[in-house]
Coordinates of C-alpha atoms and ligand atoms in Angstrom, one line a residue:
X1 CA 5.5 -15.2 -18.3
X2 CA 3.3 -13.2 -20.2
X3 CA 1.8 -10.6 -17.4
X4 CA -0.7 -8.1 -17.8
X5 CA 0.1 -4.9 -15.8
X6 CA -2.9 -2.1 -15.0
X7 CA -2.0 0.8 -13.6
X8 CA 1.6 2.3 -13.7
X9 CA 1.6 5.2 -11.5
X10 CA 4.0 6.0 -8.2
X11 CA 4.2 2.4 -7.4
X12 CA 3.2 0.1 -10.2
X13 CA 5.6 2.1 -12.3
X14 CA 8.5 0.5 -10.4
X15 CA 6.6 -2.6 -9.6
X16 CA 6.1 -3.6 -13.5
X17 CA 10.0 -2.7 -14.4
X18 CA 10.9 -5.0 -11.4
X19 CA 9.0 -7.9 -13.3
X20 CA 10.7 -6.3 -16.6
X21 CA 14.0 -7.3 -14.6
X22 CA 12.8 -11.0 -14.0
X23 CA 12.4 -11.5 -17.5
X24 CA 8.9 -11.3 -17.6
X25 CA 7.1 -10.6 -20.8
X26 CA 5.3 -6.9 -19.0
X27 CA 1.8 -5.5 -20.6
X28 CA 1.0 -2.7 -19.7
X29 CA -1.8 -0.2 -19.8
X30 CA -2.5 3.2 -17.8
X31 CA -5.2 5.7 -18.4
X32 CA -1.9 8.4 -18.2
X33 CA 0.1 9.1 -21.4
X34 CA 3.1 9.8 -18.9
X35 CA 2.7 6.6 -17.2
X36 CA 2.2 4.8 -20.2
X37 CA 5.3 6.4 -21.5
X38 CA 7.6 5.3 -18.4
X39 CA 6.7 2.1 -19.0
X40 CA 7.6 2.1 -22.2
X41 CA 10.8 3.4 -21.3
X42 CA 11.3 0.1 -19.1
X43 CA 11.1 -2.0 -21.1
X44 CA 7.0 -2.8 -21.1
X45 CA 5.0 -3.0 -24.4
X46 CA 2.0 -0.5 -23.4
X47 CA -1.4 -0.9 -24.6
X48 CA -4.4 1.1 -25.5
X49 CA -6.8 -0.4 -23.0
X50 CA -6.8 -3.1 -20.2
X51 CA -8.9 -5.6 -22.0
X52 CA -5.9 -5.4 -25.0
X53 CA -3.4 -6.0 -22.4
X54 CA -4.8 -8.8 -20.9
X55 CA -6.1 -10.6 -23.9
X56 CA -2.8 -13.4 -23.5
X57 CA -2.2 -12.8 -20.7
X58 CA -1.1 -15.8 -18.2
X59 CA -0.9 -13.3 -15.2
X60 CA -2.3 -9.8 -14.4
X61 CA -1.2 -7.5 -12.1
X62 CA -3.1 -3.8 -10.9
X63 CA -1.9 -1.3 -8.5
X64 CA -4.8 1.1 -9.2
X65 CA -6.1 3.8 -6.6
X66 CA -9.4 2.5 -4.9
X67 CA -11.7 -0.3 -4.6
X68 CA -14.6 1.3 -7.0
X69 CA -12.3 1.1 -10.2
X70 CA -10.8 -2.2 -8.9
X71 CA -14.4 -3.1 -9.2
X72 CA -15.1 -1.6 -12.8
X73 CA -11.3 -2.6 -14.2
X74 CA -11.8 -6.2 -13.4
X75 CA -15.3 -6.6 -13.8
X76 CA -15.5 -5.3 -17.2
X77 CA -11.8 -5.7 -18.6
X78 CA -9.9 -8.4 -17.2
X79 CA -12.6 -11.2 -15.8
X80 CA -13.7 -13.3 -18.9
X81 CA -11.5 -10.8 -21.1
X82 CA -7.7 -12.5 -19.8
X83 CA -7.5 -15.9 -20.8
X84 CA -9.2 -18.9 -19.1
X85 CA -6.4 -20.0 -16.1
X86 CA -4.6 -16.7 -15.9
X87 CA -4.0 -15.7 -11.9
X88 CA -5.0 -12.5 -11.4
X89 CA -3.4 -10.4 -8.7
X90 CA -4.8 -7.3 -7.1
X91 CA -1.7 -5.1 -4.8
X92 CA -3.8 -2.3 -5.0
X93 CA -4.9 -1.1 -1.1
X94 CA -8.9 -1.5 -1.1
X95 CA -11.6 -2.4 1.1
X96 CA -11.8 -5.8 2.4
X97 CA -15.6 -6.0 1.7
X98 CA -14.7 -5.2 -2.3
X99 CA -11.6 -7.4 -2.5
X100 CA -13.8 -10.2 -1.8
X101 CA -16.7 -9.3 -3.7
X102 CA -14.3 -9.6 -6.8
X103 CA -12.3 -12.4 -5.6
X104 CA -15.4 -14.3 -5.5
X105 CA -16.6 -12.7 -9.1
X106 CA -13.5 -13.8 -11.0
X107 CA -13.2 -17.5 -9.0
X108 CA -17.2 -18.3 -10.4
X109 CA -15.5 -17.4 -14.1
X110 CA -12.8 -20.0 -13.3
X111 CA -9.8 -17.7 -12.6
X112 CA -7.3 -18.2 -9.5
X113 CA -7.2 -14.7 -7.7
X114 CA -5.4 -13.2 -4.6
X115 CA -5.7 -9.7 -2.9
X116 CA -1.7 -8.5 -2.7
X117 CA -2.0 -5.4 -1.1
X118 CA 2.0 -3.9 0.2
X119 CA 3.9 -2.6 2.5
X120 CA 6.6 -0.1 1.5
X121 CA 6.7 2.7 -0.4
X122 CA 7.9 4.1 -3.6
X123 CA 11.6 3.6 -2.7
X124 CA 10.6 0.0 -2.2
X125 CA 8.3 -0.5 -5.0
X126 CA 11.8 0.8 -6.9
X127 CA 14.0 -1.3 -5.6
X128 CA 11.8 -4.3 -5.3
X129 CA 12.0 -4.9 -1.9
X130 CA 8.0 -4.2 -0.8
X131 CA 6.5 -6.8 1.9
X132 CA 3.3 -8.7 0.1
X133 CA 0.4 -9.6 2.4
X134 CA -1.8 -12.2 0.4
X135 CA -5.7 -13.1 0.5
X136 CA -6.7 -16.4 -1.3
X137 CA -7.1 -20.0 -1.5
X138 CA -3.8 -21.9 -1.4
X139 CA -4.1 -22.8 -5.4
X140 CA -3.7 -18.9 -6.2
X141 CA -1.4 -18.1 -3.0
X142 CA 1.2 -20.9 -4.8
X143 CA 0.4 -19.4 -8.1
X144 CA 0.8 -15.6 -7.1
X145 CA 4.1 -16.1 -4.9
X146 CA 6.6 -16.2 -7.7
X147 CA 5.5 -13.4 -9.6
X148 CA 5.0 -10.9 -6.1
X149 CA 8.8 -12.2 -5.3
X150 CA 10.4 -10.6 -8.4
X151 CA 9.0 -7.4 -6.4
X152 CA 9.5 -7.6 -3.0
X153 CA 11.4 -9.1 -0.2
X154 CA 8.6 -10.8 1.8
X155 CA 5.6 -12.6 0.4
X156 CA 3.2 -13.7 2.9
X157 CA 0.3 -15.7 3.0
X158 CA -2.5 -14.2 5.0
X159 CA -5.3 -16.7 4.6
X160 CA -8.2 -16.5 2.3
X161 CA -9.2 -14.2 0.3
X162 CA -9.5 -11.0 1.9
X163 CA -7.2 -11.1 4.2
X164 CA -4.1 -9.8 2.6
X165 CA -6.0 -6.8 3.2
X166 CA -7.6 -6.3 6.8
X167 CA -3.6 -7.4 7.6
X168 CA -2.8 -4.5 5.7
X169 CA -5.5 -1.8 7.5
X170 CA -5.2 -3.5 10.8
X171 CA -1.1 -3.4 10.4
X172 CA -1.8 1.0 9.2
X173 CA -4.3 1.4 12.3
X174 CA -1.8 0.3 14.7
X175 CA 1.3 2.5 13.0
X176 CA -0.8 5.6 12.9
X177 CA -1.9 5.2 16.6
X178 CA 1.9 4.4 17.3
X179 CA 3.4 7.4 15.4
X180 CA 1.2 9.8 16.9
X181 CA 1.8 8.2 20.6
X182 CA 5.8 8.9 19.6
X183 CA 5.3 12.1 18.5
X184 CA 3.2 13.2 21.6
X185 CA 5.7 11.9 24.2
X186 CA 9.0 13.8 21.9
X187 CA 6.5 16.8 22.4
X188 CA 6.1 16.4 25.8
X189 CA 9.3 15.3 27.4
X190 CA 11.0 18.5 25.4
X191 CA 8.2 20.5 27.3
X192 CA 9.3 18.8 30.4
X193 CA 12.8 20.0 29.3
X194 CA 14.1 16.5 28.0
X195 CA 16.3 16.9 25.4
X196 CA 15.1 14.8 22.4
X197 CA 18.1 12.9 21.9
X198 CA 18.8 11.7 25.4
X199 CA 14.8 10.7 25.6
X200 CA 15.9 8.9 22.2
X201 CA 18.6 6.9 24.0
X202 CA 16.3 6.5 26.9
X203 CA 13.0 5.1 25.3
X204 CA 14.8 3.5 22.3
X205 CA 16.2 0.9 24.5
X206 CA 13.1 0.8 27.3
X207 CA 9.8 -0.3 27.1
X208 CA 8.4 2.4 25.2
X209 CA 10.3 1.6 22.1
X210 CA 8.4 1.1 19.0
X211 CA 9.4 1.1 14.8
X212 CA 8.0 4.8 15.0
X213 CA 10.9 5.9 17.3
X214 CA 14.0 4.2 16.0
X215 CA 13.3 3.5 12.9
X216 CA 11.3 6.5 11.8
X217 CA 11.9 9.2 14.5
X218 CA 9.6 12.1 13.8
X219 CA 12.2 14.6 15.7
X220 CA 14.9 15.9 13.1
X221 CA 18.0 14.8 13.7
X222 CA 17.5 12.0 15.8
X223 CA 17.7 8.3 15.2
X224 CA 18.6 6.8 11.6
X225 CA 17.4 8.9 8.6
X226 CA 14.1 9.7 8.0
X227 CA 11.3 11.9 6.3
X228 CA 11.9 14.2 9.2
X229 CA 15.3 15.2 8.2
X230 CA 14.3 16.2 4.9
X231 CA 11.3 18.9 6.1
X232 CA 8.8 15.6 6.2
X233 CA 9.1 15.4 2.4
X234 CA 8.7 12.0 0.4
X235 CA 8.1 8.9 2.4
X236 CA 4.5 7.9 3.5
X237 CA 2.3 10.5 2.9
X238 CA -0.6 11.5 5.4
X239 CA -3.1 11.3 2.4
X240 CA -2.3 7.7 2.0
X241 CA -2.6 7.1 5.6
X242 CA -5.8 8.6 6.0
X243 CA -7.1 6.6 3.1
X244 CA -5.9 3.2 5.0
X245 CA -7.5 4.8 8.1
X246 CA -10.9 5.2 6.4
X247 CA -10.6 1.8 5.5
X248 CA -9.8 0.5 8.7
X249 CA -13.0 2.6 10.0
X250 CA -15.6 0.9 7.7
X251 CA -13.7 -2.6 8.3
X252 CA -14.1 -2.4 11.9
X253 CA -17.7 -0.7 11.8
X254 CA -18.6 -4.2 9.1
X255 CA -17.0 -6.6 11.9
X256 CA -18.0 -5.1 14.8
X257 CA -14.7 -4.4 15.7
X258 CA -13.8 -1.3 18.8
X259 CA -11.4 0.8 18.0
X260 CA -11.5 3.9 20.0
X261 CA -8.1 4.7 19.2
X262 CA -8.0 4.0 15.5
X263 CA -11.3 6.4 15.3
X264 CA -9.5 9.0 17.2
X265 CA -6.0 8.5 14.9
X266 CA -8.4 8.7 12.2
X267 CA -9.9 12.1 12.9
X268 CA -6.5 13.6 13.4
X269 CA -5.0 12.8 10.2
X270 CA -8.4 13.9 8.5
X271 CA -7.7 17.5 9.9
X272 CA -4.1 17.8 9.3
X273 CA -4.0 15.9 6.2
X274 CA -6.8 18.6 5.2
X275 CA -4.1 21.0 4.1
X276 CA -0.6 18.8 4.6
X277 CA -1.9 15.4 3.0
X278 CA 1.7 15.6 1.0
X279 CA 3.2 15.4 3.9
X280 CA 5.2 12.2 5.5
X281 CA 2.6 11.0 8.0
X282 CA 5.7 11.7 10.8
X283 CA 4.7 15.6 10.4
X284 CA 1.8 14.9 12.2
X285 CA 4.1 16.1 14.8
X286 CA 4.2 19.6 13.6
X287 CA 0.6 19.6 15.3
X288 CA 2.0 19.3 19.1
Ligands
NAD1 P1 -1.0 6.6 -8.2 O1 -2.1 7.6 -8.2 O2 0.4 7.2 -8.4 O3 -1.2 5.5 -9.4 C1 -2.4 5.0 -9.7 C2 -2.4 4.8 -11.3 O4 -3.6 4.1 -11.6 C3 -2.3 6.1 -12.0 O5 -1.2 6.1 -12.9 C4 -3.7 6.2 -12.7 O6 -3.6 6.8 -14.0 C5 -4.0 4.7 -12.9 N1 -5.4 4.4 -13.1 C6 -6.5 5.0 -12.4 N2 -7.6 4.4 -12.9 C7 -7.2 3.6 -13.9 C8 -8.0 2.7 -14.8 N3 -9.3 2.6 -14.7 N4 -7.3 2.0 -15.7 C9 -5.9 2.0 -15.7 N5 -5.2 2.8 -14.9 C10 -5.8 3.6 -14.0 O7 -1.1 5.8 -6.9 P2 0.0 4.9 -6.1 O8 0.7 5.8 -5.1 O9 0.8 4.2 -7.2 O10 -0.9 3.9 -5.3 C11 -1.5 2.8 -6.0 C12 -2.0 1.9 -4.9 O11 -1.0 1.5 -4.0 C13 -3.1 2.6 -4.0 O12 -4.1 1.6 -3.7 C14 -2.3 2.9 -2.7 O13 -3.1 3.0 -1.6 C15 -1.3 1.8 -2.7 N6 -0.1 2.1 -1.9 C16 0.6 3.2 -2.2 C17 1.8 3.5 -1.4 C18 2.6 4.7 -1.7 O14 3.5 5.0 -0.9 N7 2.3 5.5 -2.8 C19 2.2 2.6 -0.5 C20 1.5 1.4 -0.3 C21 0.3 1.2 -1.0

């Protein structure tokens, strides 16, 4: 297929030589040179400008930073620019209020559209093996599906358009509440004079257990490998969680939602992503 690919940087990078891999004919723009010239590199023709890349396009794919240039990239280069019938997938992580807004945009101009948003990080943006949680009808869910399987492992349908993203917020809520629960109780029982790997075997196999503690320990040294072994470098960074966190906020605040704890996760990764947002969201145990 002939896929239009906007935005190339830590994760669509990966994402667009995965679909290089599945044989895909991969255009590609980026407002960075550098990005532009790794793309190159894998094997995408690059463009000057999104509307250029999506002019035959029968697919187009963005992983861009934030909901307002989701907004401005499809509204003024890809809807009524890509062809008539092209699906048009957004992976990007934005607000669910925006996703819809331009779902709805493109479906009055006649395209099929789905919000795509990921879980995973760059490793698995690399290797092709990111989870897809889809928004949209079941026409552009059907449509989507084979292209988002040439870059991950799990491609799921969420419901309607939308909804690929609150799965994704709702999903980051609940990890940041959990990884900061795990990283009090490490803190704690080692105050209490627990060493941290017998709590470890303890918890790991009681009913505290949870994907923070044995599958991403924040305590060096202790379960599999993790961002914690490596001084909490690479991995998730707390920037990005606070981002998903903000969105999560004005999600819940739009639905009426309570969530007393994702508010009070949500504050703490503000202040310590205020001078450590590079760092994996696990060193939020450095703050205990
Ligand atoms: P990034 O900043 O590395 O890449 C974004 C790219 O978009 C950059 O190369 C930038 O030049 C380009 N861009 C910005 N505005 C543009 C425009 N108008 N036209 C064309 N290109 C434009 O960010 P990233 O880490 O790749 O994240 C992308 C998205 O994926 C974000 O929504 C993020 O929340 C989400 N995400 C990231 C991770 C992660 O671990 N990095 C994990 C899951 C989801």
């Amino acid at each position: 297929m002939k896929i239009a690919f906007i935005g190339l940087g830590n994760m669509g990078g990966g994402m667009a030589a995965n679909l290089v891999k599945a044989s895909h004919d991969v255009r590609a723009f980026d407002l960075s040179q550098d990005a532009l010239a790794a793309a190159k590199e894998a094997g995408c023709a690059t463009f000057g400008s999104a509307r250029a890349a999506c002019e035959e396009a029968e697919a187009v794919v963005s992983m861009l930073p934030n909901g307002n240039i989701v907004r401005d990239v499809y509204r003024t280069d890809v809807i009524g620019q890509a062809p008539k019938g092209a699906v048009l997938l957004d992976c990007s992580t934005i607000d669910v209020a925006t996703a819809r807004e331009v779902i709805a945009t493109a479906e009055e101009a006649g395209y099929d559209m789905v919000d795509a948003p990921v879980s995973g990080g760059i490793a698995a943006a690399n290797g092709g093996t990111l989870t897809f949680m889809v928004g949209g009808s079941e026409t552009a869910f059907g449509r989507a599906e084979p292209i988002l399987e040439a870059m991950g492992k799990a491609v799921i349908h969420a419901g309607d358009a939308g909804n690929g993203q609150a799965a994704k917020i709702c999903n980051n809520m609940l990890l940041a509440i959990q990884m900061i629960g795990t990283c009090e109780a490490f803190s704690m029982a080692e105050k209490l004079g627990l060493d941290p790997q017998t709590f470890y075997d303890i918890s790991s196999v009681s009913s505290g257990q949870c994907w923070s503690m044995t599958s991403y320990c924040p305590v060096p040294g202790v379960g599999p490998q993790s961002p914690s072994d490596n001084e909490y470098q690479g991995g998730f960074a707390s920037a990005l969680m606070l981002k998903d966190l903000k969105l999560a906020m004005e999600a819940a605040e739009s639905a009426g939602a309570t969530t007393a704890l994702g508010k009070h996760a949500k504050d703490i990764y503000e202040s310590f992503a205020e001078e450590h947002g590079a760092l994996d969201f696990s060193g939020i145990i450095k703050t205990l």
